[in-house]
XYZ file of C-alpha atoms in Angstrom:
284
model
C 14.711 -4.999 14.609
C 11.072 -5.280 14.031
C 9.064 -8.523 14.043
C 9.245 -10.916 10.785
C 6.106 -11.116 8.866
C 6.551 -14.703 8.792
C 5.890 -15.301 12.504
C 2.401 -13.937 11.531
C 1.756 -16.168 8.273
C 3.718 -19.199 9.409
C 4.767 -20.279 6.097
C 6.694 -23.191 5.588
C 9.914 -22.822 2.989
C 7.834 -25.112 0.223
C 4.661 -22.653 0.818
C 7.472 -19.584 0.771
C 8.475 -21.212 -2.696
C 5.229 -21.418 -4.288
C 3.634 -17.845 -3.154
C 3.602 -14.308 -4.926
C 3.193 -10.906 -3.009
C 1.047 -8.139 -4.556
C 2.267 -4.573 -3.562
C -0.560 -2.748 -5.021
C -0.398 1.266 -5.068
C -2.495 3.242 -7.533
C -4.305 2.689 -10.938
C -1.970 2.496 -13.844
C -4.409 5.147 -15.820
C -6.081 7.280 -13.193
C -3.289 7.003 -10.448
C -6.559 6.517 -7.886
C -4.884 5.340 -4.715
C -5.958 1.396 -4.306
C -6.422 2.230 -0.432
C -8.850 4.561 -1.412
C -10.939 2.022 -3.862
C -10.401 -0.394 -0.787
C -12.191 1.606 1.650
C -15.078 2.087 -0.908
C -15.798 -1.857 -0.538
C -18.383 -2.788 2.084
C -17.343 -3.856 5.290
C -18.264 -7.776 4.600
C -16.174 -7.676 1.493
C -13.205 -6.126 3.011
C -13.614 -8.462 6.112
C -13.699 -11.414 3.898
C -10.689 -10.200 1.487
C -13.072 -10.897 -1.428
C -11.487 -10.105 -4.888
C -11.643 -6.606 -6.273
C -10.429 -4.274 -8.447
C -7.018 -3.888 -6.267
C -5.764 -7.614 -6.881
C -5.423 -10.401 -8.103
C -5.061 -9.368 -11.912
C -3.623 -12.681 -13.576
C -1.707 -10.411 -16.776
C 0.592 -7.473 -16.979
C 0.503 -7.326 -20.526
C 1.781 -10.758 -22.083
C 3.438 -11.392 -18.745
C 1.618 -13.652 -16.468
C 1.630 -13.112 -13.171
C 0.510 -16.145 -11.414
C 0.173 -19.861 -12.028
C -2.487 -22.303 -10.767
C -1.848 -23.724 -7.545
C 0.361 -20.425 -6.127
C -0.838 -18.404 -3.294
C -0.917 -14.708 -3.177
C -0.762 -12.528 -0.636
C -2.316 -9.172 -1.494
C -1.034 -5.709 0.183
C -2.063 -1.940 -0.377
C -0.054 0.807 -0.031
C -1.105 3.301 2.919
C 0.030 6.983 1.907
C 3.506 7.269 0.103
C 5.643 5.854 2.519
C 6.509 2.231 3.392
C 3.575 0.977 5.221
C 1.195 -1.702 3.517
C -2.148 -3.336 4.507
C -2.821 -6.717 4.333
C -5.967 -6.589 2.134
C -6.347 -10.347 0.945
C -4.581 -13.871 0.755
C -5.702 -16.317 -1.996
C -5.151 -19.708 -3.748
C -5.301 -19.332 -7.431
C -7.686 -21.279 -9.123
C -7.360 -20.381 -12.868
C -5.676 -17.626 -14.834
C -7.619 -16.362 -17.901
C -6.272 -13.732 -20.144
C -7.946 -10.346 -19.922
C -9.335 -10.483 -16.195
C -8.377 -11.308 -12.773
C -7.578 -14.686 -12.031
C -10.041 -17.049 -10.335
C -9.211 -17.452 -6.529
C -10.063 -19.123 -3.338
C -9.668 -17.054 -0.287
C -7.333 -18.972 2.089
C -9.636 -18.278 5.178
C -7.017 -18.783 7.748
C -5.777 -15.251 7.103
C -9.110 -13.738 6.890
C -8.537 -12.312 10.630
C -5.883 -10.262 9.747
C -7.633 -8.773 6.389
C -7.515 -5.168 6.779
C -5.797 -5.166 10.199
C -2.121 -6.350 9.521
C 0.184 -3.547 8.604
C 3.967 -4.038 7.402
C 6.830 -2.001 6.793
C 8.553 -2.743 3.567
C 10.617 -0.972 1.055
C 9.599 -2.022 -2.344
C 12.290 -0.187 -4.340
C 11.941 1.524 -7.804
C 10.065 -1.082 -9.400
C 8.132 1.318 -11.440
C 4.897 0.111 -12.664
C 5.438 -3.464 -11.085
C 3.314 -4.840 -8.382
C 3.822 -8.736 -8.343
C 6.787 -10.284 -7.008
C 7.986 -13.688 -5.826
C 7.114 -13.701 -2.038
C 10.575 -14.700 -1.279
C 12.121 -11.633 -2.704
C 10.380 -9.270 -0.094
C 9.806 -11.809 2.822
C 12.871 -11.250 4.998
C 12.504 -7.674 4.829
C 8.736 -7.032 5.566
C 8.224 -6.692 9.338
C 5.059 -6.324 10.964
C 4.256 -2.348 12.038
C 0.886 -3.306 13.909
C -2.226 -5.080 14.239
C -4.994 -3.055 14.645
C -7.795 -3.975 17.215
C -10.392 -3.333 14.099
C -10.148 -3.128 10.509
C -8.180 0.011 8.979
C -11.035 2.886 8.279
C -8.709 5.372 6.843
C -6.407 8.228 8.067
C -6.675 9.511 11.387
C -7.337 12.921 12.602
C -4.204 14.750 12.216
C -5.022 17.980 13.497
C -7.614 20.786 13.168
C -5.325 22.782 10.512
C -5.272 19.666 8.135
C -9.253 19.097 7.734
C -9.810 19.134 3.888
C -12.428 16.568 2.825
C -14.535 15.965 -0.474
C -18.102 15.690 0.144
C -18.277 11.895 -0.237
C -15.487 11.066 2.041
C -17.327 13.393 4.476
C -20.406 11.614 4.022
C -18.925 8.547 4.668
C -16.924 9.626 7.991
C -20.377 10.918 9.489
C -22.108 7.161 8.372
C -19.301 6.137 10.739
C -17.901 3.843 8.044
C -14.570 5.241 8.081
C -12.236 7.772 10.273
C -14.619 7.740 13.174
C -11.870 10.084 15.169
C -12.971 12.898 12.504
C -16.306 13.389 13.502
C -15.658 13.301 17.076
C -13.043 16.029 16.684
C -15.243 18.213 14.680
C -18.072 17.737 16.936
C -15.714 19.551 19.827
C -15.100 22.823 18.091
C -16.834 25.601 16.682
C -15.010 27.640 13.678
C -15.156 29.178 10.518
C -14.884 27.061 7.314
C -14.970 27.052 3.686
C -16.947 25.155 1.065
C -14.919 24.927 -2.559
C -17.057 24.284 -5.619
C -14.250 22.533 -7.806
C -16.106 22.889 -10.932
C -16.406 26.737 -10.977
C -13.741 27.425 -8.206
C -16.579 29.596 -6.252
C -16.324 29.587 -2.643
C -19.035 29.913 0.318
C -17.764 30.978 3.698
C -19.580 29.921 6.874
C -19.410 29.676 10.648
C -20.332 26.790 13.137
C -21.261 28.488 16.511
C -24.052 26.207 17.953
C -24.210 22.529 19.996
C -22.429 20.038 18.132
C -20.059 22.364 16.788
C -18.605 22.040 13.123
C -19.993 18.586 12.754
C -23.374 19.438 13.268
C -23.549 22.362 10.684
C -21.442 20.258 8.143
C -24.077 17.353 8.684
C -26.762 19.994 7.504
C -25.153 20.197 4.465
C -24.840 16.197 4.123
C -28.439 16.135 4.465
C -29.612 19.036 2.491
C -26.612 19.611 0.276
C -27.149 23.482 0.490
C -27.224 23.748 3.888
C -30.131 26.413 3.863
C -27.933 29.188 2.198
C -29.373 31.515 -0.394
C -27.346 30.705 -3.455
C -26.407 27.284 -2.469
C -30.333 26.249 -2.750
C -30.369 28.109 -6.082
C -27.676 25.938 -7.205
C -29.066 22.847 -5.660
C -32.419 23.736 -7.591
C -30.471 24.224 -10.781
C -27.955 20.977 -10.768
C -29.075 18.807 -7.894
C -28.023 16.412 -5.106
C -25.229 14.602 -7.157
C -23.753 18.188 -8.139
C -22.757 18.752 -4.354
C -21.504 15.247 -3.689
C -19.393 15.180 -6.992
C -17.810 18.700 -6.846
C -18.153 20.007 -3.193
C -15.132 20.187 -0.767
C -14.815 21.052 3.143
C -12.095 22.909 4.684
C -11.808 24.195 8.321
C -10.402 27.767 8.091
C -9.992 28.251 11.772
C -11.299 26.592 14.884
C -12.062 27.477 18.465
C -13.417 25.630 21.708
C -16.827 25.379 22.479
C -16.833 27.892 24.775
C -15.432 30.565 22.902
C -17.550 33.621 22.256
C -19.848 33.246 19.001
C -19.835 36.974 18.187
C -16.164 36.710 17.582
C -16.364 33.539 15.709
C -18.989 35.677 13.319
C -16.653 38.673 13.044
C -14.005 35.872 11.579
C -16.446 34.595 9.515
C -16.767 38.356 8.134
C -13.502 38.950 7.952
C -12.683 35.802 5.523
C -15.605 36.797 3.148
C -14.174 39.898 2.801
C -10.643 38.433 2.103
C -11.741 35.981 -0.371
C -14.645 38.261 -1.888
C -17.253 35.688 -1.568
C -20.110 37.720 -1.780
C -19.354 38.887 -5.268
C -17.460 36.103 -6.677
C -18.573 33.435 -4.422
C -21.798 31.811 -3.161
C -22.195 34.272 -0.264
C -24.766 36.566 -0.169
C -24.625 38.508 3.185
């Protein structure tokens, strides 16, 4: 049996009765995972548990979520399972209609914001996300307290590298998922750039020092990476087009000492298979 959550929160019976728990998953309209929105915040905001769009909404339709004086413990789901990240905790000061509650952060819990991960089965509660803490406290267990704040998914293997431009940019700026950059720096390979607006592809390879990380870094800097058709696209559409529509996928990977000529042959093979010279962004 895991460590009970309250062994970390240390709440009295009276405090438990006066507390709520938020179990936030995705936005109601666009279905964007709240964890992605939380990761977009500044490190200072995440560290201090500052209120954001993911927490402290005082009303659900005409139903009141909180009352003045209650404590709220806000968790965000990680992935699609039963793991939840502790994002914030606060005392409710006011509950105005139509917007988030006015709150005061419970700073005694700040060292755990973004670090405490619990395991909890929410059940089939559909759109509901705010509950009495007593409903779940006995079933919630501590899975892990991270040494540093959560920064996103960890590297799961070279065969699962598929990243939107904006997320790759944050990885390379060392804001999230530091293991990704280190992994990409350790291999050469063949990759695909996907223009999700038009469906066009670009096949390229990375064989030099710094591996795939160095090559992809050049796209983050210039957007076009020096490629002819991508330069033409950049002149027409500008930098924001790449940030909004381009995705990076690693098709094949090899060790740093692997024969670069063989890597280039694999690049040509992929270009032929996907016909990216005729229907994509490759020109050779």
